[in-house]
Amino acid sequence: MASGIPTHEQLSRHLVTKASKDDAFRQQLIANPHATIDRELTATYPQVGKIPANIKINVVEQSPANVYIVLPAKSSRPKSDELNDAELEAVAGAGTNKDTSCVDYGTDNC
């Protein structure tokens, strides 16, 4: 059992490593990613909790004929170099120390 809350990269690395060693897990991850990842999170990172049902997860198997590129979500921030008041406070140290690389899947556990 791991401690702390995993980053997206840590969780992805964990899932990929396990799927590369365990064919049954790999097939479950492809067939039903939400339930499979929930089970894995519960076993490995119980403090994270379950992934909310409204979060969609896609797992695809790359092959020599299929290459996938994952783009980050578009920012809702207007294209401007200026920071708003909340961002200025966070930069100045008056904001939260919340780890933005944390995988909290909408549970606000970070």
mmCIF file with all atom_site columns, C-alpha atoms in Angstrom:
data_model
loop_
_atom_site.group_PDB
_atom_site.id
_atom_site.type_symbol
_atom_site.label_atom_id
_atom_site.label_alt_id
_atom_site.label_comp_id
_atom_site.label_asym_id
_atom_site.label_entity_id
_atom_site.label_seq_id
_atom_site.pdbx_PDB_ins_code
_atom_site.Cartn_x
_atom_site.Cartn_y
_atom_site.Cartn_z
_atom_site.occupancy
_atom_site.B_iso_or_equiv
_atom_site.pdbx_formal_charge
_atom_site.auth_seq_id
_atom_site.auth_comp_id
_atom_site.auth_asym_id
_atom_site.auth_atom_id
_atom_site.pdbx_PDB_model_num
ATOM 1   C CA . MET A 1 1   ? 0.000   0.000   0.000   1.00 0.00 ? 1   MET A CA 1
ATOM 2   C CA . ALA A 1 2   ? 1.403   3.375   -0.996  1.00 0.00 ? 2   ALA A CA 1
ATOM 3   C CA . SER A 1 3   ? 1.188   6.438   1.183   1.00 0.00 ? 3   SER A CA 1
ATOM 4   C CA . GLY A 1 4   ? 0.169   9.918   0.151   1.00 0.00 ? 4   GLY A CA 1
ATOM 5   C CA . ILE A 1 5   ? -1.934  10.937  -2.804  1.00 0.00 ? 5   ILE A CA 1
ATOM 6   C CA . PRO A 1 6   ? -0.492  9.949   -6.191  1.00 0.00 ? 6   PRO A CA 1
ATOM 7   C CA . THR A 1 7   ? 0.092   12.394  -8.991  1.00 0.00 ? 7   THR A CA 1
ATOM 8   C CA . HIS A 1 8   ? -1.441  11.608  -12.371 1.00 0.00 ? 8   HIS A CA 1
ATOM 9   C CA . GLU A 1 9   ? 1.984   10.433  -13.578 1.00 0.00 ? 9   GLU A CA 1
ATOM 10  C CA . GLN A 1 10  ? 2.489   8.141   -10.575 1.00 0.00 ? 10  GLN A CA 1
ATOM 11  C CA . LEU A 1 11  ? -0.934  6.565   -10.977 1.00 0.00 ? 11  LEU A CA 1
ATOM 12  C CA . SER A 1 12  ? -0.471  6.125   -14.720 1.00 0.00 ? 12  SER A CA 1
ATOM 13  C CA . ARG A 1 13  ? 2.958   4.553   -14.206 1.00 0.00 ? 13  ARG A CA 1
ATOM 14  C CA . HIS A 1 14  ? 1.527   2.192   -11.567 1.00 0.00 ? 14  HIS A CA 1
ATOM 15  C CA . LEU A 1 15  ? -1.338  1.097   -13.854 1.00 0.00 ? 15  LEU A CA 1
ATOM 16  C CA . VAL A 1 16  ? 0.900   0.644   -16.900 1.00 0.00 ? 16  VAL A CA 1
ATOM 17  C CA . THR A 1 17  ? 3.473   -1.339  -14.910 1.00 0.00 ? 17  THR A CA 1
ATOM 18  C CA . LYS A 1 18  ? 0.835   -3.636  -13.423 1.00 0.00 ? 18  LYS A CA 1
ATOM 19  C CA . ALA A 1 19  ? -0.876  -4.088  -16.816 1.00 0.00 ? 19  ALA A CA 1
ATOM 20  C CA . SER A 1 20  ? 2.448   -5.019  -18.424 1.00 0.00 ? 20  SER A CA 1
ATOM 21  C CA . LYS A 1 21  ? 2.972   -7.802  -15.861 1.00 0.00 ? 21  LYS A CA 1
ATOM 22  C CA . ASP A 1 22  ? -0.614  -9.045  -15.423 1.00 0.00 ? 22  ASP A CA 1
ATOM 23  C CA . ASP A 1 23  ? -2.634  -9.906  -18.552 1.00 0.00 ? 23  ASP A CA 1
ATOM 24  C CA . ALA A 1 24  ? -5.903  -10.333 -16.627 1.00 0.00 ? 24  ALA A CA 1
ATOM 25  C CA . PHE A 1 25  ? -5.502  -6.863  -15.095 1.00 0.00 ? 25  PHE A CA 1
ATOM 26  C CA . ARG A 1 26  ? -4.657  -5.458  -18.544 1.00 0.00 ? 26  ARG A CA 1
ATOM 27  C CA . GLN A 1 27  ? -7.861  -6.890  -20.045 1.00 0.00 ? 27  GLN A CA 1
ATOM 28  C CA . GLN A 1 28  ? -9.952  -5.627  -17.100 1.00 0.00 ? 28  GLN A CA 1
ATOM 29  C CA . LEU A 1 29  ? -8.391  -2.172  -17.450 1.00 0.00 ? 29  LEU A CA 1
ATOM 30  C CA . ILE A 1 30  ? -9.287  -2.051  -21.147 1.00 0.00 ? 30  ILE A CA 1
ATOM 31  C CA . ALA A 1 31  ? -12.788 -3.515  -20.721 1.00 0.00 ? 31  ALA A CA 1
ATOM 32  C CA . ASN A 1 32  ? -13.876 -1.582  -17.627 1.00 0.00 ? 32  ASN A CA 1
ATOM 33  C CA . PRO A 1 33  ? -11.344 1.119   -16.728 1.00 0.00 ? 33  PRO A CA 1
ATOM 34  C CA . HIS A 1 34  ? -13.479 2.944   -14.158 1.00 0.00 ? 34  HIS A CA 1
ATOM 35  C CA . ALA A 1 35  ? -14.164 -0.099  -11.962 1.00 0.00 ? 35  ALA A CA 1
ATOM 36  C CA . THR A 1 36  ? -10.646 -1.495  -12.410 1.00 0.00 ? 36  THR A CA 1
ATOM 37  C CA . ILE A 1 37  ? -8.966  1.779   -11.424 1.00 0.00 ? 37  ILE A CA 1
ATOM 38  C CA . ASP A 1 38  ? -11.366 2.209   -8.485  1.00 0.00 ? 38  ASP A CA 1
ATOM 39  C CA . ARG A 1 39  ? -10.370 -1.255  -7.199  1.00 0.00 ? 39  ARG A CA 1
ATOM 40  C CA . GLU A 1 40  ? -6.684  -0.470  -7.677  1.00 0.00 ? 40  GLU A CA 1
ATOM 41  C CA . LEU A 1 41  ? -6.985  2.912   -5.948  1.00 0.00 ? 41  LEU A CA 1
ATOM 42  C CA . THR A 1 42  ? -8.824  1.326   -3.006  1.00 0.00 ? 42  THR A CA 1
ATOM 43  C CA . ALA A 1 43  ? -6.094  -1.307  -2.657  1.00 0.00 ? 43  ALA A CA 1
ATOM 44  C CA . THR A 1 44  ? -3.087  0.944   -3.234  1.00 0.00 ? 44  THR A CA 1
ATOM 45  C CA . TYR A 1 45  ? -4.201  4.463   -2.253  1.00 0.00 ? 45  TYR A CA 1
ATOM 46  C CA . PRO A 1 46  ? -7.235  4.045   0.063   1.00 0.00 ? 46  PRO A CA 1
ATOM 47  C CA . GLN A 1 47  ? -7.046  7.681   1.172   1.00 0.00 ? 47  GLN A CA 1
ATOM 48  C CA . VAL A 1 48  ? -7.933  8.833   -2.370  1.00 0.00 ? 48  VAL A CA 1
ATOM 49  C CA . GLY A 1 49  ? -11.404 7.296   -2.391  1.00 0.00 ? 49  GLY A CA 1
ATOM 50  C CA . LYS A 1 50  ? -13.437 6.334   -5.426  1.00 0.00 ? 50  LYS A CA 1
ATOM 51  C CA . ILE A 1 51  ? -13.455 8.153   -8.737  1.00 0.00 ? 51  ILE A CA 1
ATOM 52  C CA . PRO A 1 52  ? -16.747 10.045  -9.206  1.00 0.00 ? 52  PRO A CA 1
ATOM 53  C CA . ALA A 1 53  ? -19.099 8.391   -11.707 1.00 0.00 ? 53  ALA A CA 1
ATOM 54  C CA . ASN A 1 54  ? -19.146 11.512  -13.906 1.00 0.00 ? 54  ASN A CA 1
ATOM 55  C CA . ILE A 1 55  ? -15.415 11.135  -14.673 1.00 0.00 ? 55  ILE A CA 1
ATOM 56  C CA . LYS A 1 56  ? -14.940 9.310   -17.990 1.00 0.00 ? 56  LYS A CA 1
ATOM 57  C CA . ILE A 1 57  ? -11.818 7.167   -18.364 1.00 0.00 ? 57  ILE A CA 1
ATOM 58  C CA . ASN A 1 58  ? -10.531 5.877   -21.693 1.00 0.00 ? 58  ASN A CA 1
ATOM 59  C CA . VAL A 1 59  ? -7.883  3.162   -21.827 1.00 0.00 ? 59  VAL A CA 1
ATOM 60  C CA . VAL A 1 60  ? -6.479  2.286   -25.235 1.00 0.00 ? 60  VAL A CA 1
ATOM 61  C CA . GLU A 1 61  ? -3.799  -0.155  -26.250 1.00 0.00 ? 61  GLU A CA 1
ATOM 62  C CA . GLN A 1 62  ? -1.159  1.354   -28.491 1.00 0.00 ? 62  GLN A CA 1
ATOM 63  C CA . SER A 1 63  ? 0.149   -0.678  -31.405 1.00 0.00 ? 63  SER A CA 1
ATOM 64  C CA . PRO A 1 64  ? 2.638   -0.041  -34.210 1.00 0.00 ? 64  PRO A CA 1
ATOM 65  C CA . ALA A 1 65  ? -0.290  1.004   -36.428 1.00 0.00 ? 65  ALA A CA 1
ATOM 66  C CA . ASN A 1 66  ? -1.994  3.202   -33.806 1.00 0.00 ? 66  ASN A CA 1
ATOM 67  C CA . VAL A 1 67  ? -0.261  6.030   -31.971 1.00 0.00 ? 67  VAL A CA 1
ATOM 68  C CA . TYR A 1 68  ? -2.105  8.227   -29.476 1.00 0.00 ? 68  TYR A CA 1
ATOM 69  C CA . ILE A 1 69  ? -1.285  11.757  -28.406 1.00 0.00 ? 69  ILE A CA 1
ATOM 70  C CA . VAL A 1 70  ? -3.007  13.096  -25.302 1.00 0.00 ? 70  VAL A CA 1
ATOM 71  C CA . LEU A 1 71  ? -3.573  16.836  -25.263 1.00 0.00 ? 71  LEU A CA 1
ATOM 72  C CA . PRO A 1 72  ? -4.105  18.684  -21.992 1.00 0.00 ? 72  PRO A CA 1
ATOM 73  C CA . ALA A 1 73  ? -7.527  20.188  -21.385 1.00 0.00 ? 73  ALA A CA 1
ATOM 74  C CA . LYS A 1 74  ? -8.056  23.676  -22.717 1.00 0.00 ? 74  LYS A CA 1
ATOM 75  C CA . SER A 1 75  ? -7.716  26.279  -20.060 1.00 0.00 ? 75  SER A CA 1
ATOM 76  C CA . SER A 1 76  ? -10.791 28.277  -19.154 1.00 0.00 ? 76  SER A CA 1
ATOM 77  C CA . ARG A 1 77  ? -8.473  31.178  -18.468 1.00 0.00 ? 77  ARG A CA 1
ATOM 78  C CA . PRO A 1 78  ? -8.739  34.031  -20.956 1.00 0.00 ? 78  PRO A CA 1
ATOM 79  C CA . LYS A 1 79  ? -5.659  34.567  -23.076 1.00 0.00 ? 79  LYS A CA 1
ATOM 80  C CA . SER A 1 80  ? -3.975  37.280  -21.084 1.00 0.00 ? 80  SER A CA 1
ATOM 81  C CA . ASP A 1 81  ? -0.649  37.641  -19.370 1.00 0.00 ? 81  ASP A CA 1
ATOM 82  C CA . GLU A 1 82  ? -2.287  39.357  -16.400 1.00 0.00 ? 82  GLU A CA 1
ATOM 83  C CA . LEU A 1 83  ? -3.103  37.412  -13.241 1.00 0.00 ? 83  LEU A CA 1
ATOM 84  C CA . ASN A 1 84  ? -6.428  37.864  -11.477 1.00 0.00 ? 84  ASN A CA 1
ATOM 85  C CA . ASP A 1 85  ? -6.565  38.810  -7.756  1.00 0.00 ? 85  ASP A CA 1
ATOM 86  C CA . ALA A 1 86  ? -6.795  35.184  -6.532  1.00 0.00 ? 86  ALA A CA 1
ATOM 87  C CA . GLU A 1 87  ? -3.807  34.172  -8.657  1.00 0.00 ? 87  GLU A CA 1
ATOM 88  C CA . LEU A 1 88  ? -1.809  37.155  -7.413  1.00 0.00 ? 88  LEU A CA 1
ATOM 89  C CA . GLU A 1 89  ? -2.548  36.206  -3.790  1.00 0.00 ? 89  GLU A CA 1
ATOM 90  C CA . ALA A 1 90  ? -1.494  32.601  -4.431  1.00 0.00 ? 90  ALA A CA 1
ATOM 91  C CA . VAL A 1 91  ? 1.758   33.726  -6.058  1.00 0.00 ? 91  VAL A CA 1
ATOM 92  C CA . ALA A 1 92  ? 2.395   36.158  -3.200  1.00 0.00 ? 92  ALA A CA 1
ATOM 93  C CA . GLY A 1 93  ? 2.052   33.309  -0.683  1.00 0.00 ? 93  GLY A CA 1
ATOM 94  C CA . ALA A 1 94  ? -1.378  34.223  0.627   1.00 0.00 ? 94  ALA A CA 1
ATOM 95  C CA . GLY A 1 95  ? -2.975  31.334  -1.229  1.00 0.00 ? 95  GLY A CA 1
ATOM 96  C CA . THR A 1 96  ? -3.151  27.639  -0.548  1.00 0.00 ? 96  THR A CA 1
ATOM 97  C CA . ASN A 1 97  ? -0.292  25.174  -0.654  1.00 0.00 ? 97  ASN A CA 1
ATOM 98  C CA . LYS A 1 98  ? -2.513  22.664  -2.458  1.00 0.00 ? 98  LYS A CA 1
ATOM 99  C CA . ASP A 1 99  ? -0.513  20.368  -4.756  1.00 0.00 ? 99  ASP A CA 1
ATOM 100 C CA . THR A 1 100 ? -1.948  20.947  -8.236  1.00 0.00 ? 100 THR A CA 1
ATOM 101 C CA . SER A 1 101 ? -0.235  17.829  -9.577  1.00 0.00 ? 101 SER A CA 1
ATOM 102 C CA . CYS A 1 102 ? -2.338  15.665  -7.259  1.00 0.00 ? 102 CYS A CA 1
ATOM 103 C CA . VAL A 1 103 ? -4.854  13.222  -8.719  1.00 0.00 ? 103 VAL A CA 1
ATOM 104 C CA . ASP A 1 104 ? -8.010  13.888  -6.718  1.00 0.00 ? 104 ASP A CA 1
ATOM 105 C CA . TYR A 1 105 ? -10.646 13.077  -9.361  1.00 0.00 ? 105 TYR A CA 1
ATOM 106 C CA . GLY A 1 106 ? -12.960 15.762  -8.117  1.00 0.00 ? 106 GLY A CA 1
ATOM 107 C CA . THR A 1 107 ? -12.856 14.671  -4.468  1.00 0.00 ? 107 THR A CA 1
ATOM 108 C CA . ASP A 1 108 ? -10.788 17.666  -3.270  1.00 0.00 ? 108 ASP A CA 1
ATOM 109 C CA . ASN A 1 109 ? -8.482  15.352  -1.287  1.00 0.00 ? 109 ASN A CA 1
ATOM 110 C CA . CYS A 1 110 ? -5.321  17.201  -2.254  1.00 0.00 ? 110 CYS A CA 1
#
